[in-house]
PDB file of C-alpha atoms in Angstrom:
ATOM      1  CA  UNK Y   1      37.647 177.096 -19.607  1.00 51.00           C
ATOM      2  CA  UNK Y   2      34.120 176.043 -20.055  1.00 54.00           C
ATOM      3  CA  UNK Y   3      32.179 177.446 -22.535  1.00 54.00           C
ATOM      4  CA  UNK Y   4      29.567 179.242 -20.524  1.00 51.00           C
ATOM      5  CA  UNK Y   5      32.311 180.814 -18.350  1.00 52.00           C
ATOM      6  CA  UNK Y   6      33.954 182.175 -21.514  1.00 60.00           C
ATOM      7  CA  UNK Y   7      30.521 183.659 -22.286  1.00 52.00           C
ATOM      8  CA  UNK Y   8      30.075 185.415 -18.800  1.00 50.00           C
ATOM      9  CA  UNK Y   9      33.726 186.831 -18.934  1.00 56.00           C
ATOM     10  CA  UNK Y  10      32.854 188.270 -22.542  1.00 56.00           C
ATOM     11  CA  UNK Y  11      29.590 189.588 -21.326  1.00 54.00           C
ATOM     12  CA  UNK Y  12      31.215 191.351 -18.282  1.00 56.00           C
ATOM     13  CA  UNK Y  13      34.138 192.823 -20.803  1.00 56.00           C
ATOM     14  CA  UNK Y  14      32.246 194.087 -23.416  1.00 53.00           C
ATOM     15  CA  UNK Y  15      28.777 194.966 -21.909  1.00 52.00           C
ATOM     16  CA  UNK Y  16      30.127 198.228 -20.892  1.00 55.00           C
ATOM     17  CA  UNK Y  17      30.695 199.104 -24.379  1.00 52.00           C
ATOM     18  CA  UNK Y  18      27.317 198.721 -25.735  1.00 51.00           C
ATOM     19  CA  UNK Y  19      25.749 202.175 -25.852  1.00 69.00           C
ATOM     20  CA  UNK Y  20      22.880 202.729 -23.593  1.00 72.00           C
ATOM     21  CA  UNK Y  21      20.307 203.023 -26.431  1.00 67.00           C
ATOM     22  CA  UNK Y  22      21.336 199.701 -27.797  1.00 75.00           C
ATOM     23  CA  UNK Y  23      20.801 198.178 -24.531  1.00 78.00           C
ATOM     24  CA  UNK Y  24      17.560 199.519 -23.882  1.00 81.00           C
ATOM     25  CA  UNK Y  25      16.682 198.704 -27.494  1.00 83.00           C
ATOM     26  CA  UNK Y  26      17.432 194.835 -26.878  1.00 84.00           C
ATOM     27  CA  UNK Y  27      15.972 194.973 -23.591  1.00 87.00           C
ATOM     28  CA  UNK Y  28      12.492 196.166 -24.470  1.00 88.00           C
ATOM     29  CA  UNK Y  29      12.097 194.299 -27.609  1.00 88.00           C
ATOM     30  CA  UNK Y  30      13.197 190.949 -25.873  1.00 89.00           C
ATOM     31  CA  UNK Y  31      10.762 191.747 -23.167  1.00 93.00           C
ATOM     32  CA  UNK Y  32       7.832 192.526 -25.617  1.00 91.00           C
ATOM     33  CA  UNK Y  33       8.562 189.281 -27.507  1.00 91.00           C
ATOM     34  CA  UNK Y  34       8.534 187.042 -24.107  1.00 92.00           C
ATOM     35  CA  UNK Y  35       5.252 188.527 -23.278  1.00 91.00           C
ATOM     36  CA  UNK Y  36       3.620 188.323 -26.394  1.00 87.00           C
ATOM     37  CA  UNK Y  37       4.787 184.713 -26.910  1.00 89.00           C
ATOM     38  CA  UNK Y  38       3.607 183.607 -23.501  1.00 88.00           C
ATOM     39  CA  UNK Y  39       0.188 185.806 -23.172  1.00 83.00           C
ATOM     40  CA  UNK Y  40      -2.149 183.943 -25.325  1.00 77.00           C
ATOM     41  CA  UNK Y  41      -4.292 181.117 -23.032  1.00 72.00           C
ATOM     42  CA  UNK Y  42      -3.435 177.827 -25.013  1.00 76.00           C
ATOM     43  CA  UNK Y  43      -3.413 174.666 -23.054  1.00 78.00           C
ATOM     44  CA  UNK Y  44      -0.260 175.625 -20.974  1.00 83.00           C
ATOM     45  CA  UNK Y  45      -1.809 179.040 -19.942  1.00 84.00           C
ATOM     46  CA  UNK Y  46      -4.801 177.344 -19.104  1.00 82.00           C
ATOM     47  CA  UNK Y  47      -3.131 174.813 -17.006  1.00 84.00           C
ATOM     48  CA  UNK Y  48      -1.429 177.556 -15.291  1.00 86.00           C
ATOM     49  CA  UNK Y  49      -4.646 179.244 -14.357  1.00 85.00           C
ATOM     50  CA  UNK Y  50      -6.190 176.161 -13.253  1.00 84.00           C
ATOM     51  CA  UNK Y  51      -3.231 175.118 -10.852  1.00 86.00           C
ATOM     52  CA  UNK Y  52      -3.157 178.561  -9.420  1.00 87.00           C
ATOM     53  CA  UNK Y  53      -6.845 178.258  -8.648  1.00 84.00           C
ATOM     54  CA  UNK Y  54      -6.777 174.559  -7.522  1.00 83.00           C
ATOM     55  CA  UNK Y  55      -3.303 174.106  -6.124  1.00 86.00           C
ATOM     56  CA  UNK Y  56      -2.145 177.863  -5.078  1.00 87.00           C
ATOM     57  CA  UNK Y  57      -0.244 180.619  -6.791  1.00 89.00           C
ATOM     58  CA  UNK Y  58       3.402 179.236  -6.728  1.00 92.00           C
ATOM     59  CA  UNK Y  59       2.090 176.016  -8.163  1.00 91.00           C
ATOM     60  CA  UNK Y  60       0.863 178.262 -11.117  1.00 90.00           C
ATOM     61  CA  UNK Y  61       3.925 180.161 -11.397  1.00 94.00           C
ATOM     62  CA  UNK Y  62       6.068 177.224 -11.285  1.00 94.00           C
ATOM     63  CA  UNK Y  63       3.823 175.900 -14.482  1.00 92.00           C
ATOM     64  CA  UNK Y  64       4.658 179.401 -16.035  1.00 93.00           C
ATOM     65  CA  UNK Y  65       8.462 178.805 -15.563  1.00 94.00           C
ATOM     66  CA  UNK Y  66       8.340 175.471 -17.292  1.00 93.00           C
ATOM     67  CA  UNK Y  67       6.592 176.909 -20.113  1.00 91.00           C
ATOM     68  CA  UNK Y  68       8.986 179.775 -20.399  1.00 92.00           C
ATOM     69  CA  UNK Y  69      12.106 177.621 -20.478  1.00 93.00           C
ATOM     70  CA  UNK Y  70      10.515 175.794 -23.434  1.00 91.00           C
ATOM     71  CA  UNK Y  71       9.838 178.806 -25.081  1.00 90.00           C
ATOM     72  CA  UNK Y  72      13.280 179.884 -24.914  1.00 91.00           C
ATOM     73  CA  UNK Y  73      14.545 176.855 -26.319  1.00 90.00           C
ATOM     74  CA  UNK Y  74      12.457 177.488 -29.450  1.00 89.00           C
ATOM     75  CA  UNK Y  75      13.457 181.237 -29.366  1.00 89.00           C
ATOM     76  CA  UNK Y  76      17.289 179.928 -29.416  1.00 88.00           C
ATOM     77  CA  UNK Y  77      16.520 177.594 -32.418  1.00 86.00           C
ATOM     78  CA  UNK Y  78      14.721 180.385 -34.437  1.00 84.00           C
ATOM     79  CA  UNK Y  79      17.525 182.951 -33.704  1.00 82.00           C
ATOM     80  CA  UNK Y  80      20.336 180.217 -34.632  1.00 80.00           C
ATOM     81  CA  UNK Y  81      18.617 179.319 -37.940  1.00 75.00           C
ATOM     82  CA  UNK Y  82      17.909 182.937 -38.957  1.00 72.00           C
ATOM     83  CA  UNK Y  83      21.593 183.672 -38.449  1.00 66.00           C
ATOM     84  CA  UNK Y  84      22.483 181.452 -41.411  1.00 65.00           C
ATOM     85  CA  UNK Y  85      20.269 183.359 -43.597  1.00 58.00           C
ATOM     86  CA  UNK Y  86      21.109 186.691 -42.030  1.00 59.00           C
ATOM     87  CA  UNK Y  87      22.264 188.343 -45.640  1.00 61.00           C
ATOM     88  CA  UNK Y  88      18.682 187.437 -46.860  1.00 63.00           C
ATOM     89  CA  UNK Y  89      17.236 188.865 -44.004  1.00 60.00           C
ATOM     90  CA  UNK Y  90      18.857 192.101 -44.201  1.00 64.00           C
ATOM     91  CA  UNK Y  91      18.186 192.639 -47.716  1.00 70.00           C
ATOM     92  CA  UNK Y  92      14.490 191.645 -47.502  1.00 68.00           C
ATOM     93  CA  UNK Y  93      13.789 193.254 -44.187  1.00 68.00           C
ATOM     94  CA  UNK Y  94      10.887 195.418 -45.680  1.00 74.00           C
ATOM     95  CA  UNK Y  95       9.086 192.171 -46.828  1.00 73.00           C
ATOM     96  CA  UNK Y  96       9.943 190.115 -43.785  1.00 73.00           C
ATOM     97  CA  UNK Y  97       8.625 192.618 -41.429  1.00 73.00           C
ATOM     98  CA  UNK Y  98       5.383 192.687 -43.594  1.00 79.00           C
ATOM     99  CA  UNK Y  99       5.134 189.219 -43.384  1.00 77.00           C
ATOM    100  CA  UNK Y 100       5.894 189.256 -39.666  1.00 74.00           C
ATOM    101  CA  UNK Y 101       3.085 191.764 -39.131  1.00 77.00           C
ATOM    102  CA  UNK Y 102       0.567 189.625 -41.203  1.00 82.00           C
ATOM    103  CA  UNK Y 103       1.696 186.440 -39.223  1.00 78.00           C
ATOM    104  CA  UNK Y 104       1.126 188.447 -35.881  1.00 78.00           C
ATOM    105  CA  UNK Y 105      -2.047 189.620 -37.068  1.00 82.00           C
ATOM    106  CA  UNK Y 106      -3.281 185.917 -37.824  1.00 82.00           C
ATOM    107  CA  UNK Y 107      -1.999 184.891 -34.648  1.00 79.00           C
ATOM    108  CA  UNK Y 108      -4.048 187.538 -32.872  1.00 79.00           C
ATOM    109  CA  UNK Y 109      -6.992 186.790 -34.882  1.00 84.00           C
ATOM    110  CA  UNK Y 110      -6.847 183.156 -33.870  1.00 78.00           C
ATOM    111  CA  UNK Y 111      -6.263 184.021 -30.119  1.00 76.00           C
ATOM    112  CA  UNK Y 112      -9.251 186.198 -30.098  1.00 79.00           C
ATOM    113  CA  UNK Y 113     -11.543 183.452 -31.777  1.00 79.00           C
ATOM    114  CA  UNK Y 114     -10.307 180.663 -29.745  1.00 75.00           C
ATOM    115  CA  UNK Y 115     -12.228 179.345 -26.710  1.00 69.00           C
ATOM    116  CA  UNK Y 116      -9.302 178.228 -24.333  1.00 67.00           C
ATOM    117  CA  UNK Y 117     -12.034 176.971 -21.944  1.00 63.00           C
ATOM    118  CA  UNK Y 118     -11.926 173.741 -24.305  1.00 63.00           C
ATOM    119  CA  UNK Y 119      -8.197 173.281 -22.699  1.00 59.00           C
ATOM    120  CA  UNK Y 120      -9.657 172.664 -19.319  1.00 59.00           C
ATOM    121  CA  UNK Y 121      -8.627 169.521 -17.803  1.00 61.00           C
ATOM    122  CA  UNK Y 122     -10.357 167.656 -14.580  1.00 61.00           C
ATOM    123  CA  UNK Y 123      -8.342 168.926 -11.577  1.00 58.00           C
ATOM    124  CA  UNK Y 124      -6.126 166.485  -9.938  1.00 58.00           C
ATOM    125  CA  UNK Y 125      -6.862 165.192  -6.687  1.00 57.00           C
ATOM    126  CA  UNK Y 126      -3.115 165.971  -5.380  1.00 67.00           C
ATOM    127  CA  UNK Y 127      -0.722 168.741  -5.826  1.00 68.00           C
ATOM    128  CA  UNK Y 128       2.289 166.835  -6.991  1.00 76.00           C
ATOM    129  CA  UNK Y 129       5.715 168.533  -6.270  1.00 85.00           C
ATOM    130  CA  UNK Y 130       6.708 171.672  -7.790  1.00 88.00           C
ATOM    131  CA  UNK Y 131       9.353 169.826  -9.907  1.00 90.00           C
ATOM    132  CA  UNK Y 132       6.294 167.787 -11.426  1.00 89.00           C
ATOM    133  CA  UNK Y 133       4.342 170.744 -12.123  1.00 89.00           C
ATOM    134  CA  UNK Y 134       7.473 172.515 -13.972  1.00 91.00           C
ATOM    135  CA  UNK Y 135       8.250 169.364 -16.013  1.00 91.00           C
ATOM    136  CA  UNK Y 136       4.811 168.803 -17.272  1.00 87.00           C
ATOM    137  CA  UNK Y 137       4.563 172.276 -18.309  1.00 89.00           C
ATOM    138  CA  UNK Y 138       7.551 172.299 -19.964  1.00 90.00           C
ATOM    139  CA  UNK Y 139       6.738 169.076 -22.232  1.00 88.00           C
ATOM    140  CA  UNK Y 140       3.204 170.394 -22.672  1.00 83.00           C
ATOM    141  CA  UNK Y 141       4.852 173.760 -24.368  1.00 85.00           C
ATOM    142  CA  UNK Y 142       7.383 171.727 -26.175  1.00 85.00           C
ATOM    143  CA  UNK Y 143       5.102 169.507 -27.782  1.00 82.00           C
ATOM    144  CA  UNK Y 144       3.889 172.495 -29.646  1.00 78.00           C
ATOM    145  CA  UNK Y 145       6.742 173.304 -32.415  1.00 78.00           C
ATOM    146  CA  UNK Y 146       4.492 175.859 -34.341  1.00 78.00           C
ATOM    147  CA  UNK Y 147       5.730 178.438 -31.811  1.00 83.00           C
ATOM    148  CA  UNK Y 148       8.646 178.598 -34.153  1.00 83.00           C
ATOM    149  CA  UNK Y 149       6.427 180.315 -36.827  1.00 80.00           C
ATOM    150  CA  UNK Y 150       5.368 182.925 -34.106  1.00 82.00           C
ATOM    151  CA  UNK Y 151       9.197 183.322 -33.237  1.00 85.00           C
ATOM    152  CA  UNK Y 152       9.937 183.947 -36.879  1.00 81.00           C
ATOM    153  CA  UNK Y 153       7.429 186.379 -37.469  1.00 80.00           C
ATOM    154  CA  UNK Y 154       8.279 188.315 -34.172  1.00 82.00           C
ATOM    155  CA  UNK Y 155      12.040 188.370 -34.754  1.00 83.00           C
ATOM    156  CA  UNK Y 156      11.496 189.705 -38.202  1.00 77.00           C
ATOM    157  CA  UNK Y 157       9.041 192.365 -37.048  1.00 76.00           C
ATOM    158  CA  UNK Y 158      11.334 193.544 -34.251  1.00 77.00           C
ATOM    159  CA  UNK Y 159      14.460 193.149 -36.315  1.00 74.00           C
ATOM    160  CA  UNK Y 160      15.623 191.090 -33.338  1.00 76.00           C
ATOM    161  CA  UNK Y 161      18.778 188.658 -33.361  1.00 63.00           C
ATOM    162  CA  UNK Y 162      20.749 190.068 -35.922  1.00 59.00           C
ATOM    163  CA  UNK Y 163      23.723 188.052 -37.004  1.00 56.00           C
ATOM    164  CA  UNK Y 164      26.151 191.157 -36.495  1.00 59.00           C
ATOM    165  CA  UNK Y 165      25.214 191.480 -33.004  1.00 63.00           C
ATOM    166  CA  UNK Y 166      27.891 191.071 -30.080  1.00 68.00           C
ATOM    167  CA  UNK Y 167      27.863 187.938 -27.909  1.00 73.00           C
ATOM    168  CA  UNK Y 168      27.028 190.272 -24.898  1.00 74.00           C
ATOM    169  CA  UNK Y 169      24.028 191.710 -27.036  1.00 77.00           C
ATOM    170  CA  UNK Y 170      22.641 188.448 -27.905  1.00 80.00           C
ATOM    171  CA  UNK Y 171      22.988 186.893 -24.176  1.00 84.00           C
ATOM    172  CA  UNK Y 172      21.053 190.016 -23.013  1.00 86.00           C
ATOM    173  CA  UNK Y 173      18.407 189.900 -26.019  1.00 87.00           C
ATOM    174  CA  UNK Y 174      17.607 186.142 -24.940  1.00 90.00           C
ATOM    175  CA  UNK Y 175      17.507 186.892 -21.160  1.00 91.00           C
ATOM    176  CA  UNK Y 176      15.092 189.667 -21.815  1.00 92.00           C
ATOM    177  CA  UNK Y 177      12.868 187.446 -23.783  1.00 92.00           C
ATOM    178  CA  UNK Y 178      12.903 184.968 -20.339  1.00 93.00           C
ATOM    179  CA  UNK Y 179      12.492 187.998 -18.180  1.00 93.00           C
ATOM    180  CA  UNK Y 180       9.302 189.101 -20.333  1.00 93.00           C
ATOM    181  CA  UNK Y 181       7.865 185.489 -20.198  1.00 93.00           C
ATOM    182  CA  UNK Y 182       8.366 185.105 -16.410  1.00 94.00           C
ATOM    183  CA  UNK Y 183       7.025 188.576 -15.863  1.00 94.00           C
ATOM    184  CA  UNK Y 184       3.962 187.627 -17.670  1.00 93.00           C
ATOM    185  CA  UNK Y 185       3.299 184.266 -15.655  1.00 94.00           C
ATOM    186  CA  UNK Y 186       4.179 186.005 -12.555  1.00 94.00           C
ATOM    187  CA  UNK Y 187       1.633 188.814 -13.149  1.00 93.00           C
ATOM    188  CA  UNK Y 188      -1.053 186.421 -14.419  1.00 90.00           C
ATOM    189  CA  UNK Y 189      -0.799 184.212 -11.334  1.00 92.00           C
ATOM    190  CA  UNK Y 190      -0.889 187.219  -9.247  1.00 92.00           C
ATOM    191  CA  UNK Y 191      -4.070 188.554 -10.769  1.00 89.00           C
ATOM    192  CA  UNK Y 192      -5.709 185.081 -10.699  1.00 86.00           C
ATOM    193  CA  UNK Y 193      -5.016 184.488  -7.128  1.00 87.00           C
ATOM    194  CA  UNK Y 194      -6.306 187.717  -6.126  1.00 86.00           C
ATOM    195  CA  UNK Y 195      -9.645 187.276  -7.776  1.00 82.00           C
ATOM    196  CA  UNK Y 196      -9.956 183.763  -7.370  1.00 77.00           C
ATOM    197  CA  UNK Y 197     -13.317 183.829  -5.774  1.00 74.00           C
ATOM    198  CA  UNK Y 198     -14.632 185.658  -8.758  1.00 76.00           C
ATOM    199  CA  UNK Y 199     -12.679 184.032 -11.436  1.00 72.00           C
ATOM    200  CA  UNK Y 200     -14.773 181.491 -13.744  1.00 70.00           C
ATOM    201  CA  UNK Y 201     -14.783 180.041 -17.024  1.00 71.00           C
ATOM    202  CA  UNK Y 202     -16.153 183.347 -18.346  1.00 75.00           C
ATOM    203  CA  UNK Y 203     -13.160 185.234 -16.874  1.00 75.00           C
ATOM    204  CA  UNK Y 204     -10.732 182.971 -19.030  1.00 75.00           C
ATOM    205  CA  UNK Y 205     -12.674 183.395 -21.992  1.00 77.00           C
ATOM    206  CA  UNK Y 206     -12.702 187.192 -21.548  1.00 80.00           C
ATOM    207  CA  UNK Y 207      -9.065 187.655 -20.727  1.00 79.00           C
ATOM    208  CA  UNK Y 208      -8.057 185.633 -23.902  1.00 77.00           C
ATOM    209  CA  UNK Y 209     -10.336 188.036 -26.105  1.00 83.00           C
ATOM    210  CA  UNK Y 210      -8.492 191.010 -24.260  1.00 83.00           C
ATOM    211  CA  UNK Y 211      -5.177 189.576 -25.221  1.00 80.00           C
ATOM    212  CA  UNK Y 212      -6.254 188.658 -28.722  1.00 81.00           C
ATOM    213  CA  UNK Y 213      -7.432 192.233 -29.163  1.00 85.00           C
ATOM    214  CA  UNK Y 214      -4.187 193.665 -28.172  1.00 81.00           C
ATOM    215  CA  UNK Y 215      -2.009 191.498 -30.321  1.00 79.00           C
ATOM    216  CA  UNK Y 216      -4.477 192.519 -33.291  1.00 83.00           C
ATOM    217  CA  UNK Y 217      -3.856 196.423 -32.527  1.00 83.00           C
ATOM    218  CA  UNK Y 218       0.088 195.868 -32.318  1.00 76.00           C
ATOM    219  CA  UNK Y 219      -0.024 193.968 -35.436  1.00 79.00           C
ATOM    220  CA  UNK Y 220      -2.102 196.386 -37.579  1.00 82.00           C
ATOM    221  CA  UNK Y 221      -0.066 199.378 -36.407  1.00 79.00           C
ATOM    222  CA  UNK Y 222       3.098 197.384 -37.286  1.00 75.00           C
ATOM    223  CA  UNK Y 223       1.700 196.444 -40.705  1.00 77.00           C
ATOM    224  CA  UNK Y 224       0.695 200.456 -41.145  1.00 79.00           C
ATOM    225  CA  UNK Y 225       4.128 201.781 -40.304  1.00 72.00           C
ATOM    226  CA  UNK Y 226       5.951 199.028 -42.102  1.00 72.00           C
ATOM    227  CA  UNK Y 227       3.873 200.144 -45.649  1.00 75.00           C
ATOM    228  CA  UNK Y 228       4.493 203.896 -44.762  1.00 75.00           C
ATOM    229  CA  UNK Y 229       8.334 203.093 -44.582  1.00 65.00           C
ATOM    230  CA  UNK Y 230       8.500 203.992 -40.882  1.00 60.00           C
ATOM    231  CA  UNK Y 231       9.520 202.030 -37.800  1.00 56.00           C
ATOM    232  CA  UNK Y 232       7.062 201.559 -35.348  1.00 53.00           C
ATOM    233  CA  UNK Y 233       9.478 199.643 -33.035  1.00 53.00           C
TER     234      UNK Y 233
END
């Protein structure tokens, strides 16, 4: 029996056994992680906006799908690596959540201070195929392995991808990350397409400032609750 079919059968059998609270917990944590990883307007974010403005919304969304697929590859690598040190993670969860909040704070500050306009490229004369737009976005995102450190911080902060989870829970968690990422790209391309006549370079800069501010606020709250010994998430 193919491995993918075994996973699907396992998911169908054991998914009903997972408590509703656990399912909701996994879903919203994965969704938030997917959004946070996708939201900052780095090279691929700017590329997505550019293609939405120059080629049309669906070219921009396909670009986002390519980025999301690359992101989930790094998420799987991170989760798989952390499973090897699960005992260490479990015993030092306070310090790891503290470090995760600090890393998220640094990431938010970096996003706020960065200027995504510098990533703008001269518009291409041809639209290209959807497949071409998908592949280029995939490799642009894949060329930045530093995203693993962001995933480490987020996984620690949200106590995500524990080694004791059922296969169905793990699958559900990573699917929710994909859904969160795709929801972000769908939303941002919809927004940019709607305001395309009024969207300019300042709009890109302002949107990145807003995203950075939200990440900073979330990380500061997480840091404060960790220090107080309470759980924000």
